[in-house]
PDB file of N, CA and C in Angstrom:
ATOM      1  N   UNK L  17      96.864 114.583  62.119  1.00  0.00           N
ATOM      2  CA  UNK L  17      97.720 113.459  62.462  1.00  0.00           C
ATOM      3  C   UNK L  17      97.365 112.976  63.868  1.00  0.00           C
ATOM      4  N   UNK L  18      97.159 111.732  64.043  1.00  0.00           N
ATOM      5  CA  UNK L  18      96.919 111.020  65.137  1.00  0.00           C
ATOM      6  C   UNK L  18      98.342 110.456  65.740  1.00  0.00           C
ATOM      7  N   UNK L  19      98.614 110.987  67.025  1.00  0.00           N
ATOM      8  CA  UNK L  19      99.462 110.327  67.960  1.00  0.00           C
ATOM      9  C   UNK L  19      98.761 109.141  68.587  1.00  0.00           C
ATOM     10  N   UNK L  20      99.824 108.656  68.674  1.00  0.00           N
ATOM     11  CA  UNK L  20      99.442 106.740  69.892  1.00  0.00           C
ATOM     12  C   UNK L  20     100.144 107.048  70.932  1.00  0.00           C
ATOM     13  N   UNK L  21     101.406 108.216  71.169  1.00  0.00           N
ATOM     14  CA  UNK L  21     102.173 108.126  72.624  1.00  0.00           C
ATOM     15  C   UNK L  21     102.453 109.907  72.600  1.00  0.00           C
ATOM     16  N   UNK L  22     102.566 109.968  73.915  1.00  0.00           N
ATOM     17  CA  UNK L  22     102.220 111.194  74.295  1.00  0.00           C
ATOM     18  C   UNK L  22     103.592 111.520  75.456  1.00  0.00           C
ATOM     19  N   UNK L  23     104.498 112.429  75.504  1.00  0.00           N
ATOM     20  CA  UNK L  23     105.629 112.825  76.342  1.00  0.00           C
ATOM     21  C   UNK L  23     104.555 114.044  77.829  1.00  0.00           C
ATOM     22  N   UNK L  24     104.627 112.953  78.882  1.00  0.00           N
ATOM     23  CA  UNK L  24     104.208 113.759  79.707  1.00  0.00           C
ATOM     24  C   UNK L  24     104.479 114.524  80.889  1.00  0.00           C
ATOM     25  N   UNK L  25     105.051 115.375  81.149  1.00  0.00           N
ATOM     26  CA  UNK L  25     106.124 116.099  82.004  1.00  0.00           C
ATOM     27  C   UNK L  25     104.897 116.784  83.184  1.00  0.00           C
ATOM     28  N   UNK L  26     105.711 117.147  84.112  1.00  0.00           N
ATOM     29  CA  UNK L  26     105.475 117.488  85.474  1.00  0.00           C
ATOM     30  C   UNK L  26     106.266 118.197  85.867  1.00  0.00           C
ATOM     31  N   UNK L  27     106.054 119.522  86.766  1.00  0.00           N
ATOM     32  CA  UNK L  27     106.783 120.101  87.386  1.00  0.00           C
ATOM     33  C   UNK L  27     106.703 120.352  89.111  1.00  0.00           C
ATOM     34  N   UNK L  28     107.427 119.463  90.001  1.00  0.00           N
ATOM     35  CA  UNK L  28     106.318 119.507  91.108  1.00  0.00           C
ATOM     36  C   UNK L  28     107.259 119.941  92.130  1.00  0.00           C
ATOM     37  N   UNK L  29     106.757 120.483  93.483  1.00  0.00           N
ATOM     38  CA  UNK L  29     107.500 121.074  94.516  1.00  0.00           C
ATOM     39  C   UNK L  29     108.327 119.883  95.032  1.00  0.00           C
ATOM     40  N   UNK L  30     109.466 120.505  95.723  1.00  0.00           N
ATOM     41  CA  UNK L  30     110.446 119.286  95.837  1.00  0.00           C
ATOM     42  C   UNK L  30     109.577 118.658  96.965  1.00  0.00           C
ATOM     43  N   UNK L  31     109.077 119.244  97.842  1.00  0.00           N
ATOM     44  CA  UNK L  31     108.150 118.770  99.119  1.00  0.00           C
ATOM     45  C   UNK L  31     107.225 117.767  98.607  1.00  0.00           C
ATOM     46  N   UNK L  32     107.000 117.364  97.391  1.00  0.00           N
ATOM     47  CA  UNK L  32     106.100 116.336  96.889  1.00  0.00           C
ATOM     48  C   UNK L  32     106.578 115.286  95.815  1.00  0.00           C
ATOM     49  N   UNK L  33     108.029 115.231  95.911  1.00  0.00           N
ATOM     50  CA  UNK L  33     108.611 114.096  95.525  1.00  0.00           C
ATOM     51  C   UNK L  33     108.477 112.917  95.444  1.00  0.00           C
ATOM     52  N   UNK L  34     108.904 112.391  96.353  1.00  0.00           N
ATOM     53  CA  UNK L  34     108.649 111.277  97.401  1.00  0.00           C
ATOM     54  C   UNK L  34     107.140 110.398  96.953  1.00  0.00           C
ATOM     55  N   UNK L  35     106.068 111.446  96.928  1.00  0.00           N
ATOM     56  CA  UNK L  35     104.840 111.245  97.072  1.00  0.00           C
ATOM     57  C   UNK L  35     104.496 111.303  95.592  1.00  0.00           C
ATOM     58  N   UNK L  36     105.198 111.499  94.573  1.00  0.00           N
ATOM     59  CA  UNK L  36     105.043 111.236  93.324  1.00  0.00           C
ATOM     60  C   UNK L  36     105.203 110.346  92.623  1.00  0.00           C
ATOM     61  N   UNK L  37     106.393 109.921  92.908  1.00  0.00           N
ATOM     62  CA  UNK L  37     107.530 109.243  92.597  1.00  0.00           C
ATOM     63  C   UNK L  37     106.638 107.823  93.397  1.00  0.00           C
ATOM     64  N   UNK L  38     106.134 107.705  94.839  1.00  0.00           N
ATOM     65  CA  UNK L  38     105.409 106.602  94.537  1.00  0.00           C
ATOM     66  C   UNK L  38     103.556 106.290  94.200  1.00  0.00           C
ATOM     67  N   UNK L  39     103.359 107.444  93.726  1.00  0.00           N
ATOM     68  CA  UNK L  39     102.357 107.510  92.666  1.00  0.00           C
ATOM     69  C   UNK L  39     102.495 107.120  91.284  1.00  0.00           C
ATOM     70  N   UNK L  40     103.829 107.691  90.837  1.00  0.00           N
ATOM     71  CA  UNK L  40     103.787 107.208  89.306  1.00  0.00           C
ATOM     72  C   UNK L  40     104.584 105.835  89.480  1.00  0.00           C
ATOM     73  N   UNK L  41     105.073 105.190  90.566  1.00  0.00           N
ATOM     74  CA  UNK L  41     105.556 104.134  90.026  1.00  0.00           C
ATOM     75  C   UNK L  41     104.357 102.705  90.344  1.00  0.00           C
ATOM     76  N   UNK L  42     103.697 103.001  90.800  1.00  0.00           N
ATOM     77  CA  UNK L  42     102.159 102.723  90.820  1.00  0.00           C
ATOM     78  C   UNK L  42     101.618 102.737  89.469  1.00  0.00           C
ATOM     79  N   UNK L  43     101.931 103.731  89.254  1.00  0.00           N
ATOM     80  CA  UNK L  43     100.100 103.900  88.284  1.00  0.00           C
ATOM     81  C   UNK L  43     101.233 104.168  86.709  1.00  0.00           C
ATOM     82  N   UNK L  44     102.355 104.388  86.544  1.00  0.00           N
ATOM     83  CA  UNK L  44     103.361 103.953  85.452  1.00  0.00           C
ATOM     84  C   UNK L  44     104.485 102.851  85.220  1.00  0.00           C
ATOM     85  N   UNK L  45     104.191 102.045  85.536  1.00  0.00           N
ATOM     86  CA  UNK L  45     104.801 101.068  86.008  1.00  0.00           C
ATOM     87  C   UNK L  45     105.721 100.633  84.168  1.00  0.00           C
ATOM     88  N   UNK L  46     104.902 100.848  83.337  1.00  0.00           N
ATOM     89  CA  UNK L  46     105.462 100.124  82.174  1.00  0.00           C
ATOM     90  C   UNK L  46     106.339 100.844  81.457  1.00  0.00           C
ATOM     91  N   UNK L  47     106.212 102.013  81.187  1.00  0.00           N
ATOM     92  CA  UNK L  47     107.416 102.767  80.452  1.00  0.00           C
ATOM     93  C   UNK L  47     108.477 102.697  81.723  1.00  0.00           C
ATOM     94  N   UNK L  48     107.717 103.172  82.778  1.00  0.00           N
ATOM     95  CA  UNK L  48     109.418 103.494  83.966  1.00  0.00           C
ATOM     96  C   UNK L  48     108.951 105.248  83.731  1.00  0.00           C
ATOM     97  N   UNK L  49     110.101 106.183  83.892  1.00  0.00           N
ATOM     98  CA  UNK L  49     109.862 107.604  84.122  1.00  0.00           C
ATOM     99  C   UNK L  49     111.327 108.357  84.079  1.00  0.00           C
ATOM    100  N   UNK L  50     111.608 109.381  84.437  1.00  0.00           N
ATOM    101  CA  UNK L  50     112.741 110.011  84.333  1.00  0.00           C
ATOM    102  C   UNK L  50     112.393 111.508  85.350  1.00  0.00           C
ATOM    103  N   UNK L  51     113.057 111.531  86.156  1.00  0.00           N
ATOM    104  CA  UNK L  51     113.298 112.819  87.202  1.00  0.00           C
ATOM    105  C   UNK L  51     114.664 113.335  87.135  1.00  0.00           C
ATOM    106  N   UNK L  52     114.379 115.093  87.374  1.00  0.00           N
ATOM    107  CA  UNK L  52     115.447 115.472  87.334  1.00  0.00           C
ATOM    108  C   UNK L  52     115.158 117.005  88.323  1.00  0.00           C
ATOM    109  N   UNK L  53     116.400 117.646  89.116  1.00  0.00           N
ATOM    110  CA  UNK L  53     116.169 119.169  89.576  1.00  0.00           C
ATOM    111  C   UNK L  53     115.983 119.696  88.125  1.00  0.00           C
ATOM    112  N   UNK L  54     115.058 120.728  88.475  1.00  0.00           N
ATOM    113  CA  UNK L  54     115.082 121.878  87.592  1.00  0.00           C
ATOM    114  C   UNK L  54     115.194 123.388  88.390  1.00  0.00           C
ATOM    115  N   UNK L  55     115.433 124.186  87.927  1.00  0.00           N
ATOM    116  CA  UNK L  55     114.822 125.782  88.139  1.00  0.00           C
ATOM    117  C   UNK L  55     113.562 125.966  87.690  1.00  0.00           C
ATOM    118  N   UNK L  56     112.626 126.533  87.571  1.00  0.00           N
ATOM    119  CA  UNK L  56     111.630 126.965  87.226  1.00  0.00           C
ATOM    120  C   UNK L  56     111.660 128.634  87.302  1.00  0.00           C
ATOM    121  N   UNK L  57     111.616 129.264  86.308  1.00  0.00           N
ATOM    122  CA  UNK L  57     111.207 130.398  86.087  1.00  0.00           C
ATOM    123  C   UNK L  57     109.957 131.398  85.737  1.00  0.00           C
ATOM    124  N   UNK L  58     109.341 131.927  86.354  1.00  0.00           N
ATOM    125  CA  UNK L  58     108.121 132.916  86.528  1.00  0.00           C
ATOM    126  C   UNK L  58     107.970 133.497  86.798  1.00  0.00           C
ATOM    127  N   UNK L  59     107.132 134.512  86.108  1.00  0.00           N
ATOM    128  CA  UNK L  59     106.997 136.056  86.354  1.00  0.00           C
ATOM    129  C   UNK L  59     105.666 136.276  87.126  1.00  0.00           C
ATOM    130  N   UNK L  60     105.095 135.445  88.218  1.00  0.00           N
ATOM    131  CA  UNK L  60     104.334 135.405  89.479  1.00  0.00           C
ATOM    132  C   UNK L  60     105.288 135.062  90.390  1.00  0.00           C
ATOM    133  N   UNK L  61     104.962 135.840  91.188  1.00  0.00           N
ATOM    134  CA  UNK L  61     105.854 135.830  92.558  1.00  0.00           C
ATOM    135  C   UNK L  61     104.792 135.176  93.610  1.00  0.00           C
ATOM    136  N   UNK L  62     103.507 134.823  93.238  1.00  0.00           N
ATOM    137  CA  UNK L  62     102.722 133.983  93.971  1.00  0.00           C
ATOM    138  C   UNK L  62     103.344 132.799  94.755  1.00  0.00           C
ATOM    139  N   UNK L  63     102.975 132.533  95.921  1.00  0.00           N
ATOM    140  CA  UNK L  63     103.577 131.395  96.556  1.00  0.00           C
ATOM    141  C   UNK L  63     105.235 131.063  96.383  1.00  0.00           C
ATOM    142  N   UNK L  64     106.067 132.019  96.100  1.00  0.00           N
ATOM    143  CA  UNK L  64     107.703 132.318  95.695  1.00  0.00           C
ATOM    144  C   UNK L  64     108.197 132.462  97.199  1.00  0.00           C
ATOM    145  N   UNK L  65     109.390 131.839  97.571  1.00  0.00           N
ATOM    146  CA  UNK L  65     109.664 132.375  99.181  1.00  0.00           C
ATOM    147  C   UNK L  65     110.175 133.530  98.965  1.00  0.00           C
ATOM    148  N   UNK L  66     110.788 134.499 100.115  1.00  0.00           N
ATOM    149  CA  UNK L  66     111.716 135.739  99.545  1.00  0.00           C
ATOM    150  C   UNK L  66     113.068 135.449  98.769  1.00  0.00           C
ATOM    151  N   UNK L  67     113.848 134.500  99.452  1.00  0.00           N
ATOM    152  CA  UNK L  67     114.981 134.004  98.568  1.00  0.00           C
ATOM    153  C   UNK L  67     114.352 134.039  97.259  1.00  0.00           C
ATOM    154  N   UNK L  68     113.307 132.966  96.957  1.00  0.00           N
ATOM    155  CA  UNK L  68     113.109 132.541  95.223  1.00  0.00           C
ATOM    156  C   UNK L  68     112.262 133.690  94.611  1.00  0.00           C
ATOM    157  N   UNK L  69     112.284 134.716  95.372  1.00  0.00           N
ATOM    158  CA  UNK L  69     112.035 136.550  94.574  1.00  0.00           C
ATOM    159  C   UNK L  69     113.059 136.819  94.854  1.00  0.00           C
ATOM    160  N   UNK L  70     114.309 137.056  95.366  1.00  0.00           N
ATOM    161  CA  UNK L  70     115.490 137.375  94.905  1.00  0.00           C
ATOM    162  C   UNK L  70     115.799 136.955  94.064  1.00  0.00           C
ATOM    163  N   UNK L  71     116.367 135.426  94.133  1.00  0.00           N
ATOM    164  CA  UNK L  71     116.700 134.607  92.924  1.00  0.00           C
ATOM    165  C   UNK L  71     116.197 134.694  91.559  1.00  0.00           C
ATOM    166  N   UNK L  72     115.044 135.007  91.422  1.00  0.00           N
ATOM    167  CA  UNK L  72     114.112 134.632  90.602  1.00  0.00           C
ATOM    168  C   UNK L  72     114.155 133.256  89.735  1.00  0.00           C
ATOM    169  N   UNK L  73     114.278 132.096  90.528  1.00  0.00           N
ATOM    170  CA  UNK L  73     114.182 130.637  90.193  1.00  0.00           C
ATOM    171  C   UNK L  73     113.410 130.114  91.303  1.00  0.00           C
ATOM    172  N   UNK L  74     112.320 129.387  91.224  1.00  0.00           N
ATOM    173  CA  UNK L  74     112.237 128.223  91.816  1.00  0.00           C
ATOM    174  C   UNK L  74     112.388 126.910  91.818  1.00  0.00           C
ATOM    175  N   UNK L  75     112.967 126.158  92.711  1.00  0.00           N
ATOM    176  CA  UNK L  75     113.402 124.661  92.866  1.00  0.00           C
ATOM    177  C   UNK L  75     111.924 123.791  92.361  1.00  0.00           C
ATOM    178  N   UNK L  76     112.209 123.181  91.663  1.00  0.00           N
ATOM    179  CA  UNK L  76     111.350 122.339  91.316  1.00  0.00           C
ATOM    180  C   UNK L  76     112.418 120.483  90.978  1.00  0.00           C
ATOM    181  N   UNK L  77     111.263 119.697  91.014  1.00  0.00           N
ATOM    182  CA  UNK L  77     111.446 118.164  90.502  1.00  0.00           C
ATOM    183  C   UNK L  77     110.773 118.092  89.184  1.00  0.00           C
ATOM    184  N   UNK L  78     111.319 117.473  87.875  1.00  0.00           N
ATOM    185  CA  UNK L  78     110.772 117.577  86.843  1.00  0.00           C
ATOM    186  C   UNK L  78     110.910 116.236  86.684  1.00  0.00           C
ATOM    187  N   UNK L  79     109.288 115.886  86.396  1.00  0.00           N
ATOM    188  CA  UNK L  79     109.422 114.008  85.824  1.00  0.00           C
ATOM    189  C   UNK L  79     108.600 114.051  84.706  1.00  0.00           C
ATOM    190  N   UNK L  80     109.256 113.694  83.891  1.00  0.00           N
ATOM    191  CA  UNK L  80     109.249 112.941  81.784  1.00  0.00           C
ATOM    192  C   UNK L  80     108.526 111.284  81.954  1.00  0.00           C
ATOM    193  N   UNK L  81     107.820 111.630  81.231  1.00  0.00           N
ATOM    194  CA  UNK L  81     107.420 110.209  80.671  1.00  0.00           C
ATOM    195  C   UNK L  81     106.794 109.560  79.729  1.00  0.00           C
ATOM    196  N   UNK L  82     106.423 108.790  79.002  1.00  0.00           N
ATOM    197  CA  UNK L  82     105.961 108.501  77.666  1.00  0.00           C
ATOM    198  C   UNK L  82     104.750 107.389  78.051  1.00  0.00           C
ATOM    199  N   UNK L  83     103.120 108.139  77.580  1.00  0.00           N
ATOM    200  CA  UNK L  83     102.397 107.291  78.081  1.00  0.00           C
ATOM    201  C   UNK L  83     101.367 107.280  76.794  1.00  0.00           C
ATOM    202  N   UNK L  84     100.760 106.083  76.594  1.00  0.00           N
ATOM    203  CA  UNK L  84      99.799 106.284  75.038  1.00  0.00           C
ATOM    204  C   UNK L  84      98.644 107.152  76.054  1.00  0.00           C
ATOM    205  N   UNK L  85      97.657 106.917  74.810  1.00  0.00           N
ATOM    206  CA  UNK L  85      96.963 107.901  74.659  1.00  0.00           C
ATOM    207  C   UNK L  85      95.714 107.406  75.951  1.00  0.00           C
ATOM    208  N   UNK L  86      95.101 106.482  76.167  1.00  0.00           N
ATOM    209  CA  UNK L  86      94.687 105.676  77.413  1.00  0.00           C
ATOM    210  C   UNK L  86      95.168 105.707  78.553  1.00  0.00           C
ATOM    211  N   UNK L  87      96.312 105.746  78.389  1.00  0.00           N
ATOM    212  CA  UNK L  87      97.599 105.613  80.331  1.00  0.00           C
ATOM    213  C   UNK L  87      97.234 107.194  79.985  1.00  0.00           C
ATOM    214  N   UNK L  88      97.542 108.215  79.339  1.00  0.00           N
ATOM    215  CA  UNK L  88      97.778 109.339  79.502  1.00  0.00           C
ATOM    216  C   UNK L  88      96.271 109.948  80.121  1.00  0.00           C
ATOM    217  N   UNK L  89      95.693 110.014  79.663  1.00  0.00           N
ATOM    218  CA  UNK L  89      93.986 110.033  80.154  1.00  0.00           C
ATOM    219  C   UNK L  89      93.785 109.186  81.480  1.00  0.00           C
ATOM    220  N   UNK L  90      94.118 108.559  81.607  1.00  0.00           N
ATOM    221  CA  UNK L  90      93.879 107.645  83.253  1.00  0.00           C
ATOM    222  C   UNK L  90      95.032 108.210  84.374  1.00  0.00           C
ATOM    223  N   UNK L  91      96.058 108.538  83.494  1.00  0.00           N
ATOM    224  CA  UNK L  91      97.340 109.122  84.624  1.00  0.00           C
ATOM    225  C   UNK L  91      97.351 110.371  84.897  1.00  0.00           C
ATOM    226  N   UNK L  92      96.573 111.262  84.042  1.00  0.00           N
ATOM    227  CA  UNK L  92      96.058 112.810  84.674  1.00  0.00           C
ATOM    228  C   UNK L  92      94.900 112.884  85.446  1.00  0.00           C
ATOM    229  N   UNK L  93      93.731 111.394  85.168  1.00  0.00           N
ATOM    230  CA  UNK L  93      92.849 111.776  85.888  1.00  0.00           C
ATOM    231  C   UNK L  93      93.373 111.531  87.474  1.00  0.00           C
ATOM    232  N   UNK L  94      94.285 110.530  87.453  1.00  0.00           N
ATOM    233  CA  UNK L  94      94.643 109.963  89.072  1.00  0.00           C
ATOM    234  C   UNK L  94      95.557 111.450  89.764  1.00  0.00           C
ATOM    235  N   UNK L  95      96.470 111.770  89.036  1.00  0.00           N
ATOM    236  CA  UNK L  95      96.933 112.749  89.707  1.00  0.00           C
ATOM    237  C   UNK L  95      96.557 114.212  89.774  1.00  0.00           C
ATOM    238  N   UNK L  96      95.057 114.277  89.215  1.00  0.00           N
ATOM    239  CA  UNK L  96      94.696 115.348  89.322  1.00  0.00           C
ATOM    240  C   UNK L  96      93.509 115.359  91.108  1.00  0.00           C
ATOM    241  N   UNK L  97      93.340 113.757  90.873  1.00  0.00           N
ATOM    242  CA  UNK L  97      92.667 113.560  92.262  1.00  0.00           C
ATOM    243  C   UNK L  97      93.029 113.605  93.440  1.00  0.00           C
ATOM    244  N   UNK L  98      94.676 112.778  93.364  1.00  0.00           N
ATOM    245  CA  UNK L  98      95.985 112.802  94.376  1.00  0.00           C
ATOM    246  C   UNK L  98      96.517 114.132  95.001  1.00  0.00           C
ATOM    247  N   UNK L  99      96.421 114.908  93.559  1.00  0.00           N
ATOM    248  CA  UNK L  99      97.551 116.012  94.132  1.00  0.00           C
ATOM    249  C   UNK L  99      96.832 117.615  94.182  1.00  0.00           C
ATOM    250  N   UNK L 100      95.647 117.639  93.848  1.00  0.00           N
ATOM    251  CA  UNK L 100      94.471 118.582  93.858  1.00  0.00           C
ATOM    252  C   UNK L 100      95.131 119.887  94.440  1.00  0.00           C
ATOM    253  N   UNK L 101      95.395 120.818  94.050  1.00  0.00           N
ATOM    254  CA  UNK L 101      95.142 121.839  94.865  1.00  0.00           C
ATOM    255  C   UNK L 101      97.396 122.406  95.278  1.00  0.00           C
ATOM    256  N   UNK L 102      98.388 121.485  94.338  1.00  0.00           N
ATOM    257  CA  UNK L 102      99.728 120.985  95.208  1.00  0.00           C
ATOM    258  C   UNK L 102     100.672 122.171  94.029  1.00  0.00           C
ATOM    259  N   UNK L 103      99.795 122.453  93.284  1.00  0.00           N
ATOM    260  CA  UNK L 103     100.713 123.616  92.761  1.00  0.00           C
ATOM    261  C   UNK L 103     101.875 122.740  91.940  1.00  0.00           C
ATOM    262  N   UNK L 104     101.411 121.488  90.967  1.00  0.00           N
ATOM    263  CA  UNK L 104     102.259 121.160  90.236  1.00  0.00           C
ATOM    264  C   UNK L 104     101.377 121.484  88.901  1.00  0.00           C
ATOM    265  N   UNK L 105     102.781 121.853  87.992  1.00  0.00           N
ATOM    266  CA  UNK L 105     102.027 122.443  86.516  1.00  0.00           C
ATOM    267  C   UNK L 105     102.733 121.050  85.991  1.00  0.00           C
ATOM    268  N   UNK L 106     101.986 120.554  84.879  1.00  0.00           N
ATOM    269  CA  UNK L 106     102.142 119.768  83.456  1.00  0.00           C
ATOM    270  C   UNK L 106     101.737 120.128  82.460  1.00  0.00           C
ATOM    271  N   UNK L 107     102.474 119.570  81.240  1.00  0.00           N
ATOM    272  CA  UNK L 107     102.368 119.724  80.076  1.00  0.00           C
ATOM    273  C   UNK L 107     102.487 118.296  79.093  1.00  0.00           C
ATOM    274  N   UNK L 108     101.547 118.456  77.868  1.00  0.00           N
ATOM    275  CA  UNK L 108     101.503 117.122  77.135  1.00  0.00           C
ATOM    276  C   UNK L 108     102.193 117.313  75.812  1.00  0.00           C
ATOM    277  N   UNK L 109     103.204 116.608  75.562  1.00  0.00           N
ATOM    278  CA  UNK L 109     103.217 116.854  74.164  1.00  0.00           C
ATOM    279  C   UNK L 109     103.643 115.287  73.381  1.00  0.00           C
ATOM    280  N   UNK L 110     102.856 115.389  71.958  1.00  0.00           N
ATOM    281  CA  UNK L 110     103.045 114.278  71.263  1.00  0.00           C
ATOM    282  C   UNK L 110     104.639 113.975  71.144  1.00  0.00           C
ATOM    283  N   UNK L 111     104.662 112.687  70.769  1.00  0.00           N
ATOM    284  CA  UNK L 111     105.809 112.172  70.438  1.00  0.00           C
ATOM    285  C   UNK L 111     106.102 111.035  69.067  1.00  0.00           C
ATOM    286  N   UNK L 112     106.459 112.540  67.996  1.00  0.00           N
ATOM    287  CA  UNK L 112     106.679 112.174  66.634  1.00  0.00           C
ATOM    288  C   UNK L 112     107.577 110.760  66.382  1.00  0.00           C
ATOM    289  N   UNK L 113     108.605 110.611  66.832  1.00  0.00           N
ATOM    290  CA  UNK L 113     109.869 109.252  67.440  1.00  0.00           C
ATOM    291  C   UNK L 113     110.551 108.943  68.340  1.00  0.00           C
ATOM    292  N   UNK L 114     110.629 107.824  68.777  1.00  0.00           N
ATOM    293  CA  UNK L 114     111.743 107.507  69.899  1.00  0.00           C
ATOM    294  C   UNK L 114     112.331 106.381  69.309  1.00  0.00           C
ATOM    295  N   UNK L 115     113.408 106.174  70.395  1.00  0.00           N
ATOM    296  CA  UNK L 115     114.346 104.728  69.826  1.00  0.00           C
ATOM    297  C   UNK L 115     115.097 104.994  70.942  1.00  0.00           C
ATOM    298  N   UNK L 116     116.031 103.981  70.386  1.00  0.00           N
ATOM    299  CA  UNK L 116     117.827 103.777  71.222  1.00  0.00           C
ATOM    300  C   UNK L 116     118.606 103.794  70.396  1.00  0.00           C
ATOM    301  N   UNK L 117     119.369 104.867  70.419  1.00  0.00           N
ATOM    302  CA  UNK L 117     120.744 104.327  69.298  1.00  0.00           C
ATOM    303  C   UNK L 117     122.125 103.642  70.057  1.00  0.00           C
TER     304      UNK L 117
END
């Protein structure tokens, strides 16, 4: 089965908000986007402060978005150039339906 639109999420340090947020409204301009706090949970304590190894959560910004299959390929290559090295994880997943009810 061939997808045409693709749900593309981000998980990025809150310290790189700002700097996302006017990256994707740049380079996503047509769907728009969706941010939200999250926790993030992991069993690497790599780069974790001591609080967020107590806690065991880290603060993260999570931004959703719906991009075809072209924007999605052009919008990982830009932010893989932008943010190189910034310790944000993503994930792609198809998107069987959307609407508005």
């Amino acid at each position: 089965m061939t997808h045409n639109e693709y749900l593309l999420t981000l998980n990025v340090p809150p310290s790189l908000e700002e700097a996302v947020v006017d990256s994707l409204l740049t380079l996503e301009a047509e769907h728009g986007f969706s941010s939200l706090p999250v926790n993030a949970h992991h069993h690497e304590n790599q780069g974790l402060s001591l609080a967020e190894q107590v806690s065991g959560r880290q603060k993260r910004i999570r931004f959703q978005m719906y991009v075809d299959a072209q924007g999605l390929a052009e919008l990982l290559t830009l932010l893989k150039a932008e943010f190189s090295g910034a310790g944000i994880q993503y994930w792609v997943l198809p998107v069987i339906e959307k609407g508005v009810i």
